GROMACS .gro file of C-alpha atoms in nm:
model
  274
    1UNK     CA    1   3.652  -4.552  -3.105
    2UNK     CA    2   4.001  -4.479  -3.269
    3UNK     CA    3   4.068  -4.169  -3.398
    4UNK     CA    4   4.140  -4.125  -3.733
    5UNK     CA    5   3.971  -3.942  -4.050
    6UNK     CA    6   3.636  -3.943  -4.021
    7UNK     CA    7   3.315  -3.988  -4.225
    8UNK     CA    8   3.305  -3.780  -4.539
    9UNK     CA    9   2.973  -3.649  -4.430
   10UNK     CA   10   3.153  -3.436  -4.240
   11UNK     CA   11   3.357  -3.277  -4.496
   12UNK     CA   12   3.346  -2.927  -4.494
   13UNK     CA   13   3.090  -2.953  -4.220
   14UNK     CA   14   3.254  -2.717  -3.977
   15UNK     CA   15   3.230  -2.398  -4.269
   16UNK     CA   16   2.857  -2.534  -4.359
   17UNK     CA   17   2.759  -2.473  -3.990
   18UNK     CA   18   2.892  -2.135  -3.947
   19UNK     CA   19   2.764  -2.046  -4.302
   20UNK     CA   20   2.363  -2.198  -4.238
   21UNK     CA   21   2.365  -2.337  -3.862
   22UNK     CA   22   2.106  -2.112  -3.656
   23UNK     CA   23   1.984  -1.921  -3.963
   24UNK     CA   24   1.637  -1.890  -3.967
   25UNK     CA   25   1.291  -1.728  -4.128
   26UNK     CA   26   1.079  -1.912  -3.894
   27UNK     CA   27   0.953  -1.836  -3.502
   28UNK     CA   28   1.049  -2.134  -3.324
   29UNK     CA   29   1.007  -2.263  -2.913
   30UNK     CA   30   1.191  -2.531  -2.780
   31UNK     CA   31   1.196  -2.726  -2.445
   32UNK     CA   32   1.401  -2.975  -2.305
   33UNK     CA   33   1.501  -3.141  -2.001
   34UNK     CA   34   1.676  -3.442  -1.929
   35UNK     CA   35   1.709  -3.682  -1.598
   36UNK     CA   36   1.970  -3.876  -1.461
   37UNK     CA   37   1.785  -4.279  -1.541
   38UNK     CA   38   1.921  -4.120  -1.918
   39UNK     CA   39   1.582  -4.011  -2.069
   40UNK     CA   40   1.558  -3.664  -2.227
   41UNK     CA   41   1.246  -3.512  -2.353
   42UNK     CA   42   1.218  -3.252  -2.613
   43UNK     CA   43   0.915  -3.033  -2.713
   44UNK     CA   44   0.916  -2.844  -3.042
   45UNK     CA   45   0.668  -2.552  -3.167
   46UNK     CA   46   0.717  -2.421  -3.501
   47UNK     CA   47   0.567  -2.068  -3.710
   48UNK     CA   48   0.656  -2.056  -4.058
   49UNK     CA   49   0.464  -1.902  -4.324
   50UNK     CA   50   0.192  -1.827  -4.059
   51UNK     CA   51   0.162  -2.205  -4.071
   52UNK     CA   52   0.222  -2.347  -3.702
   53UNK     CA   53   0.383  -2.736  -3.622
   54UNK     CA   54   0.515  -2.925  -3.328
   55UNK     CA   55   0.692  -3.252  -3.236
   56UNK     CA   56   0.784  -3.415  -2.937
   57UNK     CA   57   1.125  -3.605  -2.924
   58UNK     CA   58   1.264  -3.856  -2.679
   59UNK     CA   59   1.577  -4.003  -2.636
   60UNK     CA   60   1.704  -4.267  -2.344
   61UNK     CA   61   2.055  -4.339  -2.352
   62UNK     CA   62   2.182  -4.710  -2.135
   63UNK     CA   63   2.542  -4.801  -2.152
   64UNK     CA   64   2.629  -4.837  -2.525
   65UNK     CA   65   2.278  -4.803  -2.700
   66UNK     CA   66   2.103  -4.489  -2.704
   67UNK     CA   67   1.733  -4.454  -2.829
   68UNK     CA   68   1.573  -4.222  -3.003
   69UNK     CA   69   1.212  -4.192  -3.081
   70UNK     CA   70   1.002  -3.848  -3.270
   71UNK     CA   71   0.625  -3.772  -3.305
   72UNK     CA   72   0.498  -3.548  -3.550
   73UNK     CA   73   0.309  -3.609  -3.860
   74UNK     CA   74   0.496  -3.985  -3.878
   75UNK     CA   75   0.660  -4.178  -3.588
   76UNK     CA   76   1.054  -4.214  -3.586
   77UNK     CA   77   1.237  -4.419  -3.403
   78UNK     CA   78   1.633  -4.481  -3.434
   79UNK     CA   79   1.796  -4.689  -3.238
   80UNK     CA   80   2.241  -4.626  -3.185
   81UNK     CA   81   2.440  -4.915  -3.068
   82UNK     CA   82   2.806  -4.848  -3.009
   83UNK     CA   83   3.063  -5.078  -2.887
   84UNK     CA   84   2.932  -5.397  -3.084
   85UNK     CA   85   3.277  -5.388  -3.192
   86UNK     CA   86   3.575  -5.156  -3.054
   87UNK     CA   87   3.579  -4.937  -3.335
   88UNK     CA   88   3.229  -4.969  -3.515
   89UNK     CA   89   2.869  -4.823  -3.471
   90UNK     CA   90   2.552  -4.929  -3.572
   91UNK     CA   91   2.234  -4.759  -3.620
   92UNK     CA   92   1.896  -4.847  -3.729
   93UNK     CA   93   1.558  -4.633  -3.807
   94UNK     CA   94   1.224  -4.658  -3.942
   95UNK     CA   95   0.902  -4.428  -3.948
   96UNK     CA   96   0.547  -4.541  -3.908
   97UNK     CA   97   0.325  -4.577  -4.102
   98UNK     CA   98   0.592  -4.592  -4.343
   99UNK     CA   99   0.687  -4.933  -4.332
  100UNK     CA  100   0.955  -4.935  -4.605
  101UNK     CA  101   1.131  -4.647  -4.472
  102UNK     CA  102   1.364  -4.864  -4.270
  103UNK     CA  103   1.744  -4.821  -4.242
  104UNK     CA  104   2.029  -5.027  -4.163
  105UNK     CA  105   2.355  -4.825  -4.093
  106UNK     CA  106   2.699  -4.955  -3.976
  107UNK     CA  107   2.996  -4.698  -3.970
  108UNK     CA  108   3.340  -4.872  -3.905
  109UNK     CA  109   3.637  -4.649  -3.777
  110UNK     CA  110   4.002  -4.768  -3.799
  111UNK     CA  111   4.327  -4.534  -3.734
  112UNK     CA  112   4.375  -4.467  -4.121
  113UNK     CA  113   4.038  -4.552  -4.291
  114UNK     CA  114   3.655  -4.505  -4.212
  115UNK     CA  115   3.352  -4.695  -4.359
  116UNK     CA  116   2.984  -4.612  -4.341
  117UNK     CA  117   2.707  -4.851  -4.538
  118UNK     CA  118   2.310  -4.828  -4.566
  119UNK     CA  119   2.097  -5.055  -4.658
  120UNK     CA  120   1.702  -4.952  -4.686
  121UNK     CA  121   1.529  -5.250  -4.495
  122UNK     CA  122   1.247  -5.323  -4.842
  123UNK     CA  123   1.263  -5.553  -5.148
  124UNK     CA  124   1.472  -5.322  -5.380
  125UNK     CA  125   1.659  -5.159  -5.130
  126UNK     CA  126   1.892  -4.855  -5.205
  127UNK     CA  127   2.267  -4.895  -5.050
  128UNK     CA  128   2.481  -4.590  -4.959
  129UNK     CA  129   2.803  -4.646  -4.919
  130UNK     CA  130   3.112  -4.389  -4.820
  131UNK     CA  131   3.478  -4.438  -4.763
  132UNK     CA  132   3.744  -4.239  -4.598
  133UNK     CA  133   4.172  -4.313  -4.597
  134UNK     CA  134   4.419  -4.073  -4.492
  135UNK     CA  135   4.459  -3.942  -4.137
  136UNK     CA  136   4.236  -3.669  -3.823
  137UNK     CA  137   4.453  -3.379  -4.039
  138UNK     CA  138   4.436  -3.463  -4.405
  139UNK     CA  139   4.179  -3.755  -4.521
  140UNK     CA  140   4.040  -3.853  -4.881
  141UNK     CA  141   3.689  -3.964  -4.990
  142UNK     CA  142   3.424  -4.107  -5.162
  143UNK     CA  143   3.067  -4.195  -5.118
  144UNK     CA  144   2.800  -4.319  -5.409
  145UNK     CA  145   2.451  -4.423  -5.354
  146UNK     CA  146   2.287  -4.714  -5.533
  147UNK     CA  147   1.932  -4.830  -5.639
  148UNK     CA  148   1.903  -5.198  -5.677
  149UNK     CA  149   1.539  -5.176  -5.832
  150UNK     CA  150   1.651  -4.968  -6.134
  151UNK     CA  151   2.025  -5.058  -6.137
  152UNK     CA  152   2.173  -4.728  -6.157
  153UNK     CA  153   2.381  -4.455  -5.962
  154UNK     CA  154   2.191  -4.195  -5.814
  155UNK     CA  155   2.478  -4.039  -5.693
  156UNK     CA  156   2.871  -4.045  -5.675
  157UNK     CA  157   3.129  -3.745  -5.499
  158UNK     CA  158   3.444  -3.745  -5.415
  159UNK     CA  159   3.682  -3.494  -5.217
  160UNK     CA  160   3.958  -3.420  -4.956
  161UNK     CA  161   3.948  -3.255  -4.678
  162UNK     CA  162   4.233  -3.121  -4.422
  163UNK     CA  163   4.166  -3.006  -4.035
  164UNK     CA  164   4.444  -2.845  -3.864
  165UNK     CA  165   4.383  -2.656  -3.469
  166UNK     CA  166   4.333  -2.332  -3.608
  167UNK     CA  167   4.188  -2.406  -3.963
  168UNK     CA  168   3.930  -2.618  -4.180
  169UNK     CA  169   3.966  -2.638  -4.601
  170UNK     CA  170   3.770  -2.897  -4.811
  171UNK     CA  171   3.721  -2.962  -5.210
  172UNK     CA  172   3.388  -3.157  -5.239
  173UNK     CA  173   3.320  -3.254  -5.615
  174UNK     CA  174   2.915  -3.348  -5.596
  175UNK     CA  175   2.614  -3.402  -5.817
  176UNK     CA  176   2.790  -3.684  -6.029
  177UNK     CA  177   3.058  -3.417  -6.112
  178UNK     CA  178   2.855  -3.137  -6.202
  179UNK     CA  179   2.924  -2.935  -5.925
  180UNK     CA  180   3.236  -2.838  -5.694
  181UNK     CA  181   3.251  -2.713  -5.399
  182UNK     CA  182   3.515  -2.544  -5.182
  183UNK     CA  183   3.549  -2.403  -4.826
  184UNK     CA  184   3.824  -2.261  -4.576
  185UNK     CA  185   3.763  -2.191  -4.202
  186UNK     CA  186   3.992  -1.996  -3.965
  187UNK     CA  187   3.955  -1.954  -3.629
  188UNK     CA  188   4.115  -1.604  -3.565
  189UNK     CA  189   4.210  -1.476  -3.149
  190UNK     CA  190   4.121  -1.108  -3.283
  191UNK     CA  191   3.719  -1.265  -3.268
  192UNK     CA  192   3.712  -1.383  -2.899
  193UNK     CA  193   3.754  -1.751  -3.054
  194UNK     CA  194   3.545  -1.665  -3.348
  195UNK     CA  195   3.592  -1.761  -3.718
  196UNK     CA  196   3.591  -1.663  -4.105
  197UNK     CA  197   3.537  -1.885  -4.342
  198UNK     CA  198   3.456  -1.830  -4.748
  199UNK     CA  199   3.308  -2.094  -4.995
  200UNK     CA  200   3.309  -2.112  -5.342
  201UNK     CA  201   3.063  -2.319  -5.547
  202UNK     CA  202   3.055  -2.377  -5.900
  203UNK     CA  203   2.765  -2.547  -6.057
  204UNK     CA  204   2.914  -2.647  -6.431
  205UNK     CA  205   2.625  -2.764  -6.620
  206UNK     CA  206   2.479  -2.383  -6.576
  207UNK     CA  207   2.812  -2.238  -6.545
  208UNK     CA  208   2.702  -2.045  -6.201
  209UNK     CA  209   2.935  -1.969  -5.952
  210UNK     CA  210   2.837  -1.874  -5.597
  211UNK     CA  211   3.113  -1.707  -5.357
  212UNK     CA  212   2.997  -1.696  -4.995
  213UNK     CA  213   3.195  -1.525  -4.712
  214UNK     CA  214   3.073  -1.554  -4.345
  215UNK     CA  215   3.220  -1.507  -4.010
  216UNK     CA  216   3.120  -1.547  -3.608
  217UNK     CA  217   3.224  -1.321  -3.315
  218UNK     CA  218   3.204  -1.364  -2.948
  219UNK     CA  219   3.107  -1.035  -2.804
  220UNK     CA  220   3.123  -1.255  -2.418
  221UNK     CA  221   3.124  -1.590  -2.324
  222UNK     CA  222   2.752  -1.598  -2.328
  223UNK     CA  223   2.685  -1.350  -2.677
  224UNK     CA  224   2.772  -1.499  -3.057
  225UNK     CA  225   2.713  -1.266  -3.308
  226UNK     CA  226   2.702  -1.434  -3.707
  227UNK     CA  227   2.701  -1.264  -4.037
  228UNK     CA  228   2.719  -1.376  -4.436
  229UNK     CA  229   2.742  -1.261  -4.737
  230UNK     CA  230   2.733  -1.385  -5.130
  231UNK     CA  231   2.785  -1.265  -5.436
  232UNK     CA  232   2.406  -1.284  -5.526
  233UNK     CA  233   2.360  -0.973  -5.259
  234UNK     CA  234   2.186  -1.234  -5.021
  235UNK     CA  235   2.288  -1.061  -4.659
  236UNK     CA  236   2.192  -1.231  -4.341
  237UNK     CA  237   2.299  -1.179  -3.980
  238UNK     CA  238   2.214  -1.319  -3.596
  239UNK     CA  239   2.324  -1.256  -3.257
  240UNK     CA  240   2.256  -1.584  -2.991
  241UNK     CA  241   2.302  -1.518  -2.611
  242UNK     CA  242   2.302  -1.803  -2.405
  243UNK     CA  243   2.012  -1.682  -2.080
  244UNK     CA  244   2.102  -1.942  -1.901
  245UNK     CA  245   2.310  -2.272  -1.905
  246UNK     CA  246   2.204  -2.462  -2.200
  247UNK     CA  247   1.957  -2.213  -2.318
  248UNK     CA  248   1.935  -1.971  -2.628
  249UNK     CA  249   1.765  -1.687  -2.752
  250UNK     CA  250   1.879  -1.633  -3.117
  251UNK     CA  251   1.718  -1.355  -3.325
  252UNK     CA  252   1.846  -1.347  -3.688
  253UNK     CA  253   1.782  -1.191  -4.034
  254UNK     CA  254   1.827  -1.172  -4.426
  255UNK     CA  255   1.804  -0.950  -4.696
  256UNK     CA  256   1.854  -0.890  -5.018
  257UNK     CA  257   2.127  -0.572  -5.091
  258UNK     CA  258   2.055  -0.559  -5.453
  259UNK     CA  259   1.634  -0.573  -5.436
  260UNK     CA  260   1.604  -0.310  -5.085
  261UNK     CA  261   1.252  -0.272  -5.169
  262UNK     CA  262   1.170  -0.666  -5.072
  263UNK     CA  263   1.115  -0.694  -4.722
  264UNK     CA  264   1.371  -0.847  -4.548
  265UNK     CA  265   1.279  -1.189  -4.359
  266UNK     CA  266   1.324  -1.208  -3.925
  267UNK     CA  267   1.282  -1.528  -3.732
  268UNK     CA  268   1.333  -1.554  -3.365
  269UNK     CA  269   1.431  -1.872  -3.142
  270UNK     CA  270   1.379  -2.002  -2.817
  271UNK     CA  271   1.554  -2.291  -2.666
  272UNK     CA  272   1.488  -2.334  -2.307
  273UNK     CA  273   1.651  -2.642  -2.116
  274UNK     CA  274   1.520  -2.602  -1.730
   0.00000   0.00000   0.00000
């Protein structure tokens, strides 16, 4: 697929992962393993709230369709075709029982421009559509979401975004203009390849602002160490080392600075790949 700006689902998506990605509460086991016909096989365990889940996950990729099928509480499948055309991708999904909760998707890439639509596969569907022009270092967009049974807007946002090697800055206005968000990433050679990255978010209809500063360290090539902070006093912190190729330990934390007496929240995960 050409290069070119992206979806605007990915705005700001590179300081929203350093700022949430790998945070956790919860205890949490995972297992994976993959073989060379293109079937992997994931295996999921999760504690939260002294409440324990699992899920089992499958995925078998064959030239330009890839297949991907999850078993919990409901049955999802979601089947990837790429290739149907040079530059566009298609992906469909539905859960069982749920027989309504079908999805058509089609994202279409060009050098200066993408497009992503989704259609729910029912009698009133809703449609989600997004749009992207501009170019991989400075792109603008749009996306809006529409129910056909009631005839409204659910939602509308708009923004810009701009990549360059070193640095990441987006201005996302969301929630049919009641709320903006904005967010700067920096990759900095004084962290090992690490980052720093602050967010502001202003929510206008309560006239709340949120300022969030975070950054990410490599103490080796196998140790990442993560920390955040906001305004609010919310503090939380992890270290990941990598045991072996392709497998984690991470062990992270939060607490509140301005309430010491609360107890502060741990979870611990394990991703093993064999």
């Amino acid at each position: 697929m050409k290069k070119g700006p992206g979806l605007f689902s990915d705005f700001g998506k590179k300081a929203k992962d350093l700022l949430n990605k790998d945070y956790t509460s919860d205890q949490k086991f995972t297992i994976s393993s993959s073989s060379y016909t293109g079937l992997a096989l994931v295996s999921n365990i999760v504690n939260k709230g002294g409440l324990s889940s699992g899920d089992v996950a499958a995925q078998y990729k064959h030239q330009n369709a890839v297949v991907d099928f999850k078993l919990d509480t409901q049955i999802l499948t979601t089947l990837t075709i790429t290739d149907l055309h040079p530059s566009a991708k298609t992906v469909a999904s539905f859960k069982l029982p749920d027989y309504n909760s079908g999805k058509l998707e089609v994202q279409y890439f060009h050098e200066h421009a993408t497009v992503a639509t989704a259609v729910g596969l029912k009698k009133s569907p809703a449609v989600d559509f997004s749009a992207t022009i501009g170019t991989p270092g400075i792109a603008f967009g749009a996306e809006a979401s529409y129910v056909t049974s009631s005839g409204e807007f659910t939602k509308y946002n708009a923004g810009v975004n701009m990549t360059k090697p070193d640095s990441n800055a987006s201005v996302v206005l969301a929630d049919k203009g009641d709320s903006l968000k904005v967010s700067y990433l920096h990759h900095l050679n004084q962290l090992n390849g690490g980052a720093v990255v602050g967010e502001i978010a202003r929510k206008f209809s309560t006239n709340e602002n949120t300022l969030t500063v975070g950054c990410s360290y490599l103490v080796d090539p196998h140790t990442l160490v993560k920390a955040k902070l906001n305004n609010h006093g919310n503090l939380g912190a992890l270290v990941q080392h990598e045991l072996r190729p392709k497998s984690f330990l991470t062990i992270s934390g939060a607490f509140d600075t301005k309430a010491l007496e609360k107890t502060p929240k741990f979870g611990l995960a394990l991703s093993l790949k064999p």
